CSV table of C-alpha atoms in Angstrom, one decimal:
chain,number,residue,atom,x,y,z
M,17,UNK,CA,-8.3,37.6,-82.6
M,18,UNK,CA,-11.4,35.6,-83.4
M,19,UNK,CA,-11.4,31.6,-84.0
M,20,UNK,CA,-13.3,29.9,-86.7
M,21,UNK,CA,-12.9,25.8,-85.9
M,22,UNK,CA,-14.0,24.3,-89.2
M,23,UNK,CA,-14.9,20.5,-89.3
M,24,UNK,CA,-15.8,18.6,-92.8
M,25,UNK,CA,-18.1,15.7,-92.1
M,26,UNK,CA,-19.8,13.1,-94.1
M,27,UNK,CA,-21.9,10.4,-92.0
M,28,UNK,CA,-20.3,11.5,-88.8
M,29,UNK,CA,-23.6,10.8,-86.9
M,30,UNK,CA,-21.9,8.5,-84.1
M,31,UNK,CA,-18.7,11.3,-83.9
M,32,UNK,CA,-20.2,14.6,-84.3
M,33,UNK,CA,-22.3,15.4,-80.9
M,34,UNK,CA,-19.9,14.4,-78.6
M,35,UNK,CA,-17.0,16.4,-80.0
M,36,UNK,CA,-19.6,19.6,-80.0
M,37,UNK,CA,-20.2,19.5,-76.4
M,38,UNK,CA,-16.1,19.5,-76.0
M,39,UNK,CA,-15.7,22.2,-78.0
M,40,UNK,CA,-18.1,24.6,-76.4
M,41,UNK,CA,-16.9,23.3,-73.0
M,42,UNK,CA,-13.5,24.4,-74.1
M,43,UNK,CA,-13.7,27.4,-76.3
M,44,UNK,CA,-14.8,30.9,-75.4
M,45,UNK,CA,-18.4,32.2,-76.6
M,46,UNK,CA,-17.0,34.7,-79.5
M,47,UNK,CA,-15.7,31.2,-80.9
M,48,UNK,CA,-16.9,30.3,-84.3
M,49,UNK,CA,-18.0,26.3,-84.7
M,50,UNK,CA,-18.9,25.8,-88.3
M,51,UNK,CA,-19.5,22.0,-89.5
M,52,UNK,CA,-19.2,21.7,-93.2
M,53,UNK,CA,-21.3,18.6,-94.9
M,54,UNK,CA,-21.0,16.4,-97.4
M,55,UNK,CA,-24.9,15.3,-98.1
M,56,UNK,CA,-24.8,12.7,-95.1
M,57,UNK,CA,-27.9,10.7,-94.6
M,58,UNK,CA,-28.0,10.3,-91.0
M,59,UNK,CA,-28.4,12.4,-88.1
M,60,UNK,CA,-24.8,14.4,-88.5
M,61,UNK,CA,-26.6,18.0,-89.5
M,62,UNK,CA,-29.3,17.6,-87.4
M,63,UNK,CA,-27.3,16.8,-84.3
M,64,UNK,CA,-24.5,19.5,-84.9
M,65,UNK,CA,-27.5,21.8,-85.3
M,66,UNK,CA,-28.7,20.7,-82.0
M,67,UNK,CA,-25.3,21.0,-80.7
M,68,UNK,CA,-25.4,24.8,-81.5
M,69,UNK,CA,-22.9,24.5,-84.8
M,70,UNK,CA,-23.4,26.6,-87.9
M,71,UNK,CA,-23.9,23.9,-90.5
M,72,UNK,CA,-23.2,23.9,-94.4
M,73,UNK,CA,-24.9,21.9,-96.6
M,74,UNK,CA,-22.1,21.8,-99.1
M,75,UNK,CA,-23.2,21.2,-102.6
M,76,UNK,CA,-20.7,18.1,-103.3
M,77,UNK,CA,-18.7,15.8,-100.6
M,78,UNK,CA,-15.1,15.9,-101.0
M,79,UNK,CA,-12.8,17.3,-97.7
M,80,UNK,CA,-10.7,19.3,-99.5
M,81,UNK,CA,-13.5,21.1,-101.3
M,82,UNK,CA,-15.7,21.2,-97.7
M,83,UNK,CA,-13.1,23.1,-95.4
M,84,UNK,CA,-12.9,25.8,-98.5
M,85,UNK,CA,-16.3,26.4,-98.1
M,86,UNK,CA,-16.1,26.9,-94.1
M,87,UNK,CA,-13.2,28.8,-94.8
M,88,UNK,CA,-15.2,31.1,-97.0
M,89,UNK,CA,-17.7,31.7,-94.7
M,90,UNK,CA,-15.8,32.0,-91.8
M,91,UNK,CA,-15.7,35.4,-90.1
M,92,UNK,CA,-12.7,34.7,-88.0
M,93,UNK,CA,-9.2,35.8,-88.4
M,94,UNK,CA,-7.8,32.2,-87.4
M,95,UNK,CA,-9.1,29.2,-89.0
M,96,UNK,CA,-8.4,25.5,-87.1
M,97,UNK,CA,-9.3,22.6,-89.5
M,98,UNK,CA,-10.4,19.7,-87.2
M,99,UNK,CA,-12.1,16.4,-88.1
M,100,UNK,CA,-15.1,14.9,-86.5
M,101,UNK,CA,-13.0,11.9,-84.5
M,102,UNK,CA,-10.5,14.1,-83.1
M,103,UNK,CA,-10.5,16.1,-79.8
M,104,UNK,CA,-7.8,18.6,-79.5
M,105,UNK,CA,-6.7,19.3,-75.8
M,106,UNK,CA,-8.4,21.1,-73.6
M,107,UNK,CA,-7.2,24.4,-73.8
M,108,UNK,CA,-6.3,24.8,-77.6
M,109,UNK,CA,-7.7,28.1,-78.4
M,110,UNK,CA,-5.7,29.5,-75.7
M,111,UNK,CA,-2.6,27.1,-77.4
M,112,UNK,CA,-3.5,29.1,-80.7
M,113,UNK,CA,-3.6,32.7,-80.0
M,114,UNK,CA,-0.6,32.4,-78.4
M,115,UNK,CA,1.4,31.2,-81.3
M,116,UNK,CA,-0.2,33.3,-83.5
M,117,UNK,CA,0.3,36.3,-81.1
M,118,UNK,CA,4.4,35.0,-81.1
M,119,UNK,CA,4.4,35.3,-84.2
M,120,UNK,CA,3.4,32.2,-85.8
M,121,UNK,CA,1.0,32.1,-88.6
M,122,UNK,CA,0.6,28.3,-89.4
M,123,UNK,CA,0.7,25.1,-87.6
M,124,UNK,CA,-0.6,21.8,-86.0
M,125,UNK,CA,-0.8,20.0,-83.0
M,126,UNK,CA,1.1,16.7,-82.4
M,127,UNK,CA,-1.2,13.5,-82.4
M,128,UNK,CA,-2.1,11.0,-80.0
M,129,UNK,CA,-4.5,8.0,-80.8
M,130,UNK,CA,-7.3,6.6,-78.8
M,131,UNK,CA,-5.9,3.3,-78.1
M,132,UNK,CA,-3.1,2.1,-76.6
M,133,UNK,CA,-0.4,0.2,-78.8
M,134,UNK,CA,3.0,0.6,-79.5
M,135,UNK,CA,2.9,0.9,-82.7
M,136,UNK,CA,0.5,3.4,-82.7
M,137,UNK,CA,1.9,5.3,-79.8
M,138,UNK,CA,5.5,4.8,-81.9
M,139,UNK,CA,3.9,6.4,-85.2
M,140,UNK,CA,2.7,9.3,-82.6
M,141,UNK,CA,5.8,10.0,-81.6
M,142,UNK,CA,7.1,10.8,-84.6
M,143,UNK,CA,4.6,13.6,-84.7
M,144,UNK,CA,6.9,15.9,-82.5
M,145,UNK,CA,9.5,17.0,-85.6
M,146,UNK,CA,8.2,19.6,-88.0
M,147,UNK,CA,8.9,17.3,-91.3
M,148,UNK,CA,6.1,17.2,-94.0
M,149,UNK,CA,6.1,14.0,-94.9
M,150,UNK,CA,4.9,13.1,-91.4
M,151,UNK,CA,2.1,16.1,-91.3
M,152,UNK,CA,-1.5,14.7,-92.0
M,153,UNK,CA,-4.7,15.7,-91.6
M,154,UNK,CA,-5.3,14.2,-87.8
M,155,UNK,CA,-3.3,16.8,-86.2
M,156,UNK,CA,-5.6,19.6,-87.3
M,157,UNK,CA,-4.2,22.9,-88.7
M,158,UNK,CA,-4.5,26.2,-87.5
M,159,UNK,CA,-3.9,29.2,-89.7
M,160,UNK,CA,-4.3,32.8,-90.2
M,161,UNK,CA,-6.8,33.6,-93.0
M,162,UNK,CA,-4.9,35.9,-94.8
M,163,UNK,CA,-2.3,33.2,-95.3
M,164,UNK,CA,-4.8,30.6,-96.0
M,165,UNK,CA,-6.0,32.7,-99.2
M,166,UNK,CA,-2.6,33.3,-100.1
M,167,UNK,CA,-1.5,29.8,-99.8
M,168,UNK,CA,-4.8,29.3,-102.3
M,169,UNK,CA,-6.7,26.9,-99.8
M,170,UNK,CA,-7.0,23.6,-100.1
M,171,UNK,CA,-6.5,21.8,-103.5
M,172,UNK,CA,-10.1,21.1,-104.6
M,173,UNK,CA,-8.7,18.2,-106.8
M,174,UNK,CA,-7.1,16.0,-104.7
M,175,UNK,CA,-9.1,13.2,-103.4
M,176,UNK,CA,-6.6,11.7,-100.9
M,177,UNK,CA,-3.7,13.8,-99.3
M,178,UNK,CA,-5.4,17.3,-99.5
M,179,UNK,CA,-4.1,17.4,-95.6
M,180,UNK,CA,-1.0,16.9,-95.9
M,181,UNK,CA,-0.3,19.0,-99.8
M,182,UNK,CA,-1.4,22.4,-98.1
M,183,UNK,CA,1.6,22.3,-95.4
M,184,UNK,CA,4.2,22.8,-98.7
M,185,UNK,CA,2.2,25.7,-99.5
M,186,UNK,CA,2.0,27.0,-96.7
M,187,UNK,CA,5.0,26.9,-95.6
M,188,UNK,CA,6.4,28.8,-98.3
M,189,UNK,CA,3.3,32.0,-97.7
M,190,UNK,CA,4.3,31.5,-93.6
M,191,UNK,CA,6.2,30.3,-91.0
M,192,UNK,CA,4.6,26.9,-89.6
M,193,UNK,CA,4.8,25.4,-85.9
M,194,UNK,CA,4.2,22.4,-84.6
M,195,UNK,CA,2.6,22.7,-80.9
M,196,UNK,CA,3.8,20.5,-78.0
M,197,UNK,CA,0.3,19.7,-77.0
M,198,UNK,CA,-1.3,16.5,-78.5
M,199,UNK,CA,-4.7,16.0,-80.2
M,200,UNK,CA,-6.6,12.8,-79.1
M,201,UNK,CA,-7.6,11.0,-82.9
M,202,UNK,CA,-10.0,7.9,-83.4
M,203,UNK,CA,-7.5,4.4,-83.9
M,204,UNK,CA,-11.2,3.3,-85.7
M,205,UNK,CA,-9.9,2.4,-89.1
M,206,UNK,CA,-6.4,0.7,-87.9
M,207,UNK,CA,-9.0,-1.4,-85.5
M,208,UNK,CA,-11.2,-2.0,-88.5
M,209,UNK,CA,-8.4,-2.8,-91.1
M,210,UNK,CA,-5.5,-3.7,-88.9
M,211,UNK,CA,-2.9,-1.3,-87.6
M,212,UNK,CA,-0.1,-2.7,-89.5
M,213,UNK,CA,-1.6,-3.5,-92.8
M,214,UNK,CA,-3.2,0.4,-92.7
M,215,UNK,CA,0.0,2.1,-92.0
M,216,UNK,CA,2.0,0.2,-94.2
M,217,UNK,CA,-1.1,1.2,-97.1
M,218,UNK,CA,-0.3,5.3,-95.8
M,219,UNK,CA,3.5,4.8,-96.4
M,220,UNK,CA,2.5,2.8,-100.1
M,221,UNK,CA,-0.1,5.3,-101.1
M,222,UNK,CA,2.7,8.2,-99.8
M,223,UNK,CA,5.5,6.8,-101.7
M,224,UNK,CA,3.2,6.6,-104.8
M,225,UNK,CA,2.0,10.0,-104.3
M,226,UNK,CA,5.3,11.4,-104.3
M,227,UNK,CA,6.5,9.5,-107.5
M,228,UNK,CA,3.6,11.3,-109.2
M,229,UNK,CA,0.6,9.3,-109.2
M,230,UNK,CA,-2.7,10.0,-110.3
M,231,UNK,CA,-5.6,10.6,-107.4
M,232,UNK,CA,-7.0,8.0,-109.4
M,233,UNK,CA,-4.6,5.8,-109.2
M,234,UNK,CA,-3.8,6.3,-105.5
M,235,UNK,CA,-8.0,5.9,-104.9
M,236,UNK,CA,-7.9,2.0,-106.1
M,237,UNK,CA,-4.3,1.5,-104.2
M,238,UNK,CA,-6.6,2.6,-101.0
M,239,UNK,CA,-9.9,1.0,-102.2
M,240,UNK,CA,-7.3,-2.3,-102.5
M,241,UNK,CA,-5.7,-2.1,-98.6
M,242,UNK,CA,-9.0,-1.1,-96.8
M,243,UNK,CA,-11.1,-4.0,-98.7
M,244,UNK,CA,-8.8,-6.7,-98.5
């Protein structure tokens, strides 16, 4: 069983090194670490280079679009979609194959953020039950590659909520698990917006999704909670 950690970045520059040196402290050498950009302008290729990544100059930015194209060139069996602000614990590749080896060909790890508050540490809770509409994109996703291409990869269309549409279809190509062990995400954007305001925008632009809402539309709901 071979790992292929895959990690879409776009101006990840301040993000990108440190998480690197984590990952090839806590992964074993046959461990594939492939960073998939967007066309950033700052030092986020040149330092996951130095960090000993493979790195993908993707034609177009776009997450969705990003982690197909680490997928695609991926040589490992198991993929683990992980963004550039979130650690996963220590020993998560051990964590993986032993799901996948029980018999588990899909899941995530719950969450934990950075920062202590107890809202925040409240909304991580939650994390623990195996219930879509609280699956997103911070808890990474492991998955067996064969079930990935059956599931038909991430939805290249979706602009927002390309994390969290996937776990539907994947679900119905395998079985799913959630993980006991926590990944450690970035609380950068609640600090910058304001942790109630941005989770109340993630259950508005949720609710909208699921009433049928263009990506469009959901794009200037977001543009309108982050810039006000």
């Amino acid at each position: 069983m071979k790992l292929s950690v895959v990690i879409p970045t776009l101006q990840e520059e301040a993000s990108i090194g440190r998480l690197l040196v984590y990952l090839k402290l806590h992964t074993s050498p046959d461990t594939e670490i492939i960073v998939t950009d967007g066309g950033s302008t700052d030092a986020t290729r040149s330092i996951a280079a130095a960090a000993g990544a493979r790195v993908i100059l993707c034609q177009r930015s776009g997450r969705g679009y990003q982690m197909n194209q680490g997928a695609v060139a991926a040589t490992g069996n198991v993929l683990y979609f992980l963004h550039a602000d979130t650690f996963p614990p220590e020993h998560f590749e051990q964590s993986i194959k032993q799901a996948v080896e029980q018999g588990w060909e899909s899941g995530c790890f719950r969450l934990r953020f950075d920062r202590w508050h107890w809202f925040l540490q409240l909304n991580a809770w939650f994390t623990r039950f195996n219930v879509d509409a609280i699956r997103f994109g911070d808890q990474s996703l492991f998955v067996k590659w064969e079930v990935f291409d059956l599931a038909g990869g991430f939805n290249e269309d979706l602009i927002l909520l390309e994390d969290q549409e996937i776990i539907g279809r994947l679900r119905k190509a395998a079985s799913f698990k959630v993980l006991e062990q926590s990944v450690v995400t970035s609380a950068r954007k609640y600090k910058q917006i304001g942790i109630y305001k941005l989770q109340a925008g993630y259950f508005l632009i949720y609710g909208l999704y699921r009433l049928g809402l263009s990506q469009n539309q959901l794009v200037r709901v977001y543009r309108w909670i982050v810039s006000e």
